[in-house]
Structures are given as structure tokens and as C-alpha cells.
Amino acid sequence: MRAIVASVREAEPEAPVVVHYEDQALNDWQSVFQLTSGALPSPSVPTYMDGSIGNVYVLASGASFYERCFAPSSIDLAFCATAMHWLTDVPCGVPDALHSACSADAAAREAFAAQAAADWEAILLQRAAEIKPGGQLVVANFATDGEGQYLGTSRRVAQAMHPTFSELWLEVAGEEVHRATNFPNEYRSLEACTAPFAAGSAVTAAGLRLESAECDLVECPFLAAAGEV
Ligand SMILES: C[S@@+](CC[C@H](N)C(=O)[O-])C[C@H]1O[C@@H](n2cnc3c(N)ncnc32)[C@H](O)[C@@H]1O
């Protein structure tokens, strides 16, 4: 965000820059504003609001991304990191796991994929209304890749986070509670993320066009610090 604000100021010396944050109403907004104002305790995090760039404003929207979060055609550049895997609901129970990504149950996987497809289209349609003509949307989604890798489960580590959650929860909570516990999440494939941009879709009719999409494995700083990669 610091780099973006600096680039905008360089290109537009006079224009006011408004950075809108968006999350659920119950988000920890105190921390967001402490971060942007540079008031977080040490180690201090540098902020674009340190006075070096004038005419910059920070606002927040406490609305779900399934709703309209910003005024129509008001956003030049939208960015979202690792949030849109949250679905509106669990479409069914996942009998053998807590998370759809590590289930081997074909019916559950299919139901989650269908829910995720409908939810992703709904999210994109809301953004299409908010983004100005010529504006851009950049989304970094948690994903499942062609090799079955996903958050906390990769060829780089022997342990796997979600299967371990499931194992421990079964041990702690017992079978009945474990069966009733599911993440309303989907780590969509690259194909699922790009599907709404097919010719003739509601999303393209709403004005969004896919510029590029890729799936990659993100370096883990903790693993790197442990000297294991
Ligand atoms: C893993 S955090 C990522 C936060 C931040 N983007 C980052 O990269 O540090 C996921 C965020 O998604 C938010 N979230 C989940 N469902 C949401 C919804 N329907 N609308 C808006 N935000 C949502 C959560 O409140 C949480 O802050």
C-alpha cells in the first residue's frame, strides 16, 4: 500500500488519494487504524500516513464483500488478499475432514465447488459495480493447485496443516462434534477462479475482463527462517 500510494502521488502530484479498507463489521478496526497512523508499538511498521505524502485519506467500510461495500463506480484500484475463500454458507457437511480442500468425499467436494462458484460470481458482480470504468481489481486467493497443494499442504513440508487440525479436533471433540464442524471455505482452483470470465457470462456483461491469472506456491518466511528451504 505504501508503494501504491507513493506511485500514485508521483503520477498525480495534486490528486487526493483515498485508501478505503474493507472487512466485516466485527473486524479489529482499532489495529487497522493504529497501523495506518503509525501508532502500533515497536517494532514499528512504516506507514504512508507518516506525513511524507500529503493529501492522503484513510477510510473503512465494515460491509461484507458479498454486499456493496463502496459507492458505484468509485474505486480505481481494488486489492484483496486471502479472504475470498470464505463462503456464504456450508452447502453440506464434510464427512471425512473439516475443510473441503482435504476431503476425499466426492459429493461434498462437488457441493462446495458449486457453492464457491456461485459465491465467487456474486463477489465479482459486486466489485464490477464499485470499480470505475478502466479501474482494476487484483485478488490473491488461497487456491488448490494441479498437484493438490493448498494452504499448509505442500511438497515442501512433511506435515499438513488442515489434516492435522482435523486429526486433533477428532481427538479433542469426538466424532459427533467433528462431523458437525466444517470450515465454510473453498480454496478454488485457477480454473474455478477464471471461469466467471468466460465469454457471455454475467461477470463479463457487468464489465469485468480478465487481464491475467496464475497459481503459485508462496514462500513461507517461517520455514525459510528455520533454514528448511
Ligand atoms: C486471512 S485474513 C486476511 C486479511 C488481510 N487481507 C491480510 O492479507 O492480512 C481474512 C480476512 O477476511 C475477512 N472476511 C471473511 N469473510 C468476509 C466477508 N464476507 N466480507 C469481508 N471480509 C471477510 C476476515 O474478517 C479476515 O479479516
Short mmCIF file of C-alpha atoms and ligand atoms in Angstrom, two decimals:
data_model
loop_
_atom_site.label_atom_id
_atom_site.label_comp_id
_atom_site.label_asym_id
_atom_site.label_seq_id
_atom_site.Cartn_x
_atom_site.Cartn_y
_atom_site.Cartn_z
CA MET A 1 0.00 0.00 0.00
CA ARG A 2 2.95 2.32 0.75
CA ALA A 3 4.37 1.68 -2.71
CA ILE A 4 0.99 2.19 -4.36
CA VAL A 5 0.33 5.49 -2.58
CA ALA A 6 3.85 6.70 -3.47
CA SER A 7 3.37 5.73 -7.14
CA VAL A 8 0.02 7.48 -7.36
CA ARG A 9 1.50 10.62 -5.84
CA GLU A 10 4.38 10.53 -8.30
CA ALA A 11 1.97 10.25 -11.24
CA GLU A 12 -0.63 12.64 -9.80
CA PRO A 13 1.09 15.38 -7.72
CA GLU A 14 -2.16 17.17 -6.84
CA ALA A 15 -4.84 14.46 -6.65
CA PRO A 16 -6.23 13.45 -3.28
CA VAL A 17 -5.55 9.76 -2.56
CA VAL A 18 -8.22 7.85 -0.62
CA VAL A 19 -7.36 4.40 0.74
CA HIS A 20 -10.53 2.52 1.71
CA TYR A 21 -10.16 -0.59 3.86
CA GLU A 22 -12.92 -3.20 3.85
CA ASP A 23 -13.67 -6.08 6.19
CA GLN A 24 -16.56 -7.39 8.26
CA ALA A 25 -18.11 -5.08 10.86
CA LEU A 26 -16.56 -7.15 13.66
CA ASN A 27 -13.04 -6.84 12.27
CA ASP A 28 -10.35 -5.43 14.59
CA TRP A 29 -10.55 -1.93 13.10
CA GLN A 30 -8.54 -0.47 16.00
CA SER A 31 -5.49 -2.36 14.78
CA VAL A 32 -6.03 -1.24 11.19
CA PHE A 33 -6.12 2.44 12.14
CA GLN A 34 -3.22 2.07 14.58
CA LEU A 35 -1.24 0.51 11.74
CA THR A 36 -2.08 3.19 9.18
CA SER A 37 -1.45 6.01 11.65
CA GLY A 38 1.91 4.53 12.67
CA ALA A 39 0.77 4.10 16.30
CA LEU A 40 1.50 0.40 16.59
CA PRO A 41 4.04 -0.40 19.33
CA SER A 42 7.51 -1.42 18.25
CA PRO A 43 8.74 -2.93 16.08
CA SER A 44 7.19 0.00 14.28
CA VAL A 45 5.60 -0.59 10.90
CA PRO A 46 6.26 2.15 8.35
CA THR A 47 3.14 3.87 7.07
CA TYR A 48 2.24 6.07 4.10
CA MET A 49 0.50 8.32 6.67
CA ASP A 50 3.81 9.50 8.19
CA GLY A 51 3.39 12.98 6.70
CA SER A 52 5.80 12.47 3.83
CA ILE A 53 2.90 12.32 1.33
CA GLY A 54 0.16 14.93 1.71
CA ASN A 55 -3.49 14.85 0.74
CA VAL A 56 -3.94 11.13 1.63
CA TYR A 57 -7.02 9.85 3.50
CA VAL A 58 -7.83 6.54 5.19
CA LEU A 59 -11.44 5.32 5.36
CA ALA A 60 -13.07 2.00 6.15
CA SER A 61 -16.13 0.03 5.10
CA GLY A 62 -17.46 -2.53 7.58
CA ALA A 63 -19.52 -4.37 4.98
CA SER A 64 -19.22 -7.96 3.80
CA PHE A 65 -17.69 -8.39 0.37
CA TYR A 66 -20.92 -10.18 -0.56
CA GLU A 67 -22.55 -6.76 -0.27
CA ARG A 68 -21.89 -3.46 -1.98
CA CYS A 69 -19.01 -2.01 0.06
CA PHE A 70 -18.34 1.23 -1.84
CA ALA A 71 -20.28 3.76 -3.92
CA PRO A 72 -20.93 2.81 -7.56
CA SER A 73 -18.01 3.45 -9.93
CA SER A 74 -15.88 4.97 -7.17
CA ILE A 75 -12.84 2.67 -7.00
CA ASP A 76 -9.75 2.99 -9.23
CA LEU A 77 -7.77 0.04 -7.87
CA ALA A 78 -9.13 -2.75 -5.66
CA PHE A 79 -6.93 -5.31 -3.93
CA CYS A 80 -7.86 -8.30 -1.79
CA ALA A 81 -5.51 -10.84 -0.19
CA THR A 82 -6.52 -14.24 1.14
CA ALA A 83 -10.11 -13.51 2.16
CA MET A 84 -12.48 -14.59 -0.61
CA HIS A 85 -12.22 -18.30 0.24
CA TRP A 86 -14.88 -17.52 2.90
CA LEU A 87 -18.23 -18.75 1.57
CA THR A 88 -21.70 -17.52 2.44
CA ASP A 89 -22.52 -20.93 3.95
CA VAL A 90 -21.52 -24.58 4.16
CA PRO A 91 -23.56 -26.36 1.46
CA CYS A 92 -23.35 -29.71 3.32
CA GLY A 93 -21.32 -31.47 5.98
CA VAL A 94 -17.85 -32.78 5.08
CA PRO A 95 -17.86 -36.32 6.46
CA ASP A 96 -14.12 -37.03 6.43
CA ALA A 97 -12.49 -33.64 7.10
CA LEU A 98 -13.03 -30.14 8.46
CA HIS A 99 -12.10 -28.41 5.19
CA SER A 100 -13.29 -29.14 1.66
CA ALA A 101 -9.68 -28.97 0.37
CA CYS A 102 -8.69 -32.16 2.17
CA SER A 103 -11.89 -34.16 1.77
CA ALA A 104 -11.96 -37.30 -0.38
CA ASP A 105 -15.78 -37.24 -0.38
CA ALA A 106 -16.80 -36.56 -3.98
CA ALA A 107 -20.32 -35.34 -3.14
CA ALA A 108 -19.05 -32.87 -0.53
CA ARG A 109 -16.32 -31.58 -2.84
CA GLU A 110 -18.85 -31.07 -5.60
CA ALA A 111 -21.30 -29.24 -3.32
CA PHE A 112 -18.55 -26.94 -2.02
CA ALA A 113 -17.33 -26.24 -5.57
CA ALA A 114 -20.87 -25.28 -6.63
CA GLN A 115 -21.34 -23.01 -3.59
CA ALA A 116 -17.93 -21.45 -4.22
CA ALA A 117 -18.74 -20.82 -7.90
CA ALA A 118 -21.99 -19.02 -7.03
CA ASP A 119 -20.28 -17.02 -4.26
CA TRP A 120 -17.32 -16.03 -6.46
CA GLU A 121 -19.65 -14.76 -9.15
CA ALA A 122 -21.60 -12.77 -6.52
CA ILE A 123 -18.36 -11.21 -5.19
CA LEU A 124 -17.19 -10.25 -8.70
CA LEU A 125 -20.55 -8.73 -9.63
CA GLN A 126 -20.44 -6.50 -6.53
CA ARG A 127 -16.90 -5.38 -7.41
CA ALA A 128 -17.90 -4.75 -11.03
CA ALA A 129 -20.39 -2.16 -9.78
CA GLU A 130 -17.87 -0.45 -7.49
CA ILE A 131 -14.88 -0.22 -9.81
CA LYS A 132 -14.66 2.74 -12.18
CA PRO A 133 -14.55 2.10 -15.91
CA GLY A 134 -10.85 1.47 -16.61
CA GLY A 135 -10.18 0.54 -12.98
CA GLN A 136 -8.51 -2.68 -11.86
CA LEU A 137 -9.13 -5.48 -9.35
CA VAL A 138 -6.25 -7.60 -8.04
CA VAL A 139 -7.14 -10.66 -5.96
CA ALA A 140 -4.76 -13.09 -4.25
CA ASN A 141 -6.88 -16.12 -3.37
CA PHE A 142 -5.92 -19.21 -1.42
CA ALA A 143 -6.03 -21.96 -4.04
CA THR A 144 -5.60 -25.66 -4.69
CA ASP A 145 -3.11 -26.28 -7.48
CA GLY A 146 -2.90 -29.03 -10.10
CA GLU A 147 -0.70 -31.10 -7.75
CA GLY A 148 -3.19 -30.97 -4.89
CA GLN A 149 -1.16 -28.42 -2.92
CA TYR A 150 -3.02 -25.85 -0.83
CA LEU A 151 -2.56 -23.72 2.31
CA GLY A 152 -0.31 -25.64 4.71
CA THR A 153 -0.15 -28.72 2.49
CA SER A 154 2.72 -28.67 0.01
CA ARG A 155 5.55 -30.81 -1.22
CA ARG A 156 7.91 -28.62 0.81
CA VAL A 157 6.75 -29.88 4.20
CA ALA A 158 6.00 -33.34 5.53
CA GLN A 159 3.28 -32.04 7.87
CA ALA A 160 -0.07 -30.80 6.56
CA MET A 161 -1.97 -28.13 8.49
CA HIS A 162 -5.63 -28.91 7.72
CA PRO A 163 -5.36 -32.71 8.06
CA THR A 164 -3.58 -32.12 11.40
CA PHE A 165 -6.38 -29.74 12.54
CA SER A 166 -8.86 -32.47 11.70
CA GLU A 167 -6.91 -35.20 13.48
CA LEU A 168 -6.51 -33.11 16.65
CA TRP A 169 -10.15 -31.93 16.62
CA LEU A 170 -11.37 -35.53 16.34
CA GLU A 171 -9.21 -36.45 19.32
CA VAL A 172 -10.35 -33.45 21.41
CA ALA A 173 -14.03 -33.11 20.45
CA GLY A 174 -15.07 -36.61 19.48
CA GLU A 175 -16.76 -37.96 16.36
CA GLU A 176 -20.13 -36.23 16.64
CA VAL A 177 -18.72 -32.72 17.11
CA HIS A 178 -16.02 -33.35 14.49
CA ARG A 179 -18.69 -34.39 11.96
CA ALA A 180 -20.64 -31.19 12.71
CA THR A 181 -17.55 -28.94 12.33
CA ASN A 182 -16.72 -27.59 8.87
CA PHE A 183 -14.98 -24.52 7.52
CA PRO A 184 -17.29 -22.51 5.20
CA ASN A 185 -14.29 -22.25 2.87
CA GLU A 186 -13.17 -23.25 -0.59
CA TYR A 187 -9.64 -22.99 -1.94
CA ARG A 188 -10.67 -22.64 -5.58
CA SER A 189 -8.58 -23.94 -8.46
CA LEU A 190 -7.21 -21.47 -11.02
CA GLU A 191 -9.87 -22.73 -13.44
CA ALA A 192 -12.64 -22.02 -10.91
CA CYS A 193 -11.26 -18.50 -10.39
CA THR A 194 -11.18 -17.74 -14.11
CA ALA A 195 -14.46 -19.48 -15.05
CA PRO A 196 -16.70 -16.41 -14.48
CA PHE A 197 -14.75 -14.52 -17.16
CA ALA A 198 -15.93 -16.81 -19.99
CA ALA A 199 -17.46 -15.04 -22.97
CA GLY A 200 -21.13 -14.20 -22.45
CA SER A 201 -21.02 -14.57 -18.64
CA ALA A 202 -22.80 -12.28 -16.17
CA VAL A 203 -19.41 -11.03 -14.96
CA THR A 204 -18.21 -10.01 -18.42
CA ALA A 205 -21.63 -8.44 -19.11
CA ALA A 206 -21.10 -6.40 -15.92
CA GLY A 207 -17.89 -5.03 -17.45
CA LEU A 208 -15.07 -7.12 -15.93
CA ARG A 209 -12.38 -8.56 -18.21
CA LEU A 210 -9.66 -10.97 -17.12
CA GLU A 211 -6.19 -9.49 -17.63
CA SER A 212 -4.10 -12.33 -16.17
CA ALA A 213 -4.30 -15.19 -13.68
CA GLU A 214 -1.72 -17.51 -12.21
CA CYS A 215 -1.35 -20.05 -9.42
CA ASP A 216 1.87 -20.24 -7.42
CA LEU A 217 3.37 -21.53 -4.21
CA VAL A 218 4.17 -18.68 -1.77
CA GLU A 219 7.44 -18.85 0.13
CA CYS A 220 6.94 -19.43 3.84
CA PRO A 221 9.09 -16.99 5.87
CA PHE A 222 8.90 -19.21 8.95
CA LEU A 223 10.13 -22.27 7.08
CA ALA A 224 12.84 -20.16 5.46
CA ALA A 225 13.89 -18.76 8.87
CA ALA A 226 14.12 -22.30 10.20
CA GLY A 227 16.60 -22.98 7.37
CA GLU A 228 14.49 -25.79 5.95
CA VAL A 229 14.25 -24.41 2.40
C1 LIG B 1 -6.71 -14.34 6.33
S1 LIG B 1 -7.46 -12.78 6.69
C2 LIG B 1 -6.65 -11.75 5.50
C3 LIG B 1 -6.60 -10.33 5.96
C4 LIG B 1 -5.77 -9.39 5.08
N1 LIG B 1 -6.34 -9.28 3.73
C5 LIG B 1 -4.34 -9.80 5.02
O1 LIG B 1 -3.88 -10.25 3.96
O2 LIG B 1 -3.66 -9.72 6.06
C6 LIG B 1 -9.09 -12.99 6.03
C7 LIG B 1 -9.99 -11.78 6.26
O3 LIG B 1 -11.19 -11.96 5.53
C8 LIG B 1 -12.22 -11.34 6.24
N2 LIG B 1 -13.52 -11.82 5.74
C9 LIG B 1 -14.06 -13.05 5.79
N3 LIG B 1 -15.28 -13.07 5.25
C10 LIG B 1 -15.53 -11.80 4.82
C11 LIG B 1 -16.64 -11.19 4.17
N4 LIG B 1 -17.71 -11.88 3.84
N5 LIG B 1 -16.54 -9.88 3.88
C12 LIG B 1 -15.43 -9.15 4.20
N6 LIG B 1 -14.35 -9.70 4.80
C13 LIG B 1 -14.40 -11.00 5.12
C14 LIG B 1 -11.92 -11.74 7.67
O4 LIG B 1 -12.60 -10.90 8.59
C15 LIG B 1 -10.40 -11.57 7.71
O5 LIG B 1 -10.02 -10.28 8.09
#
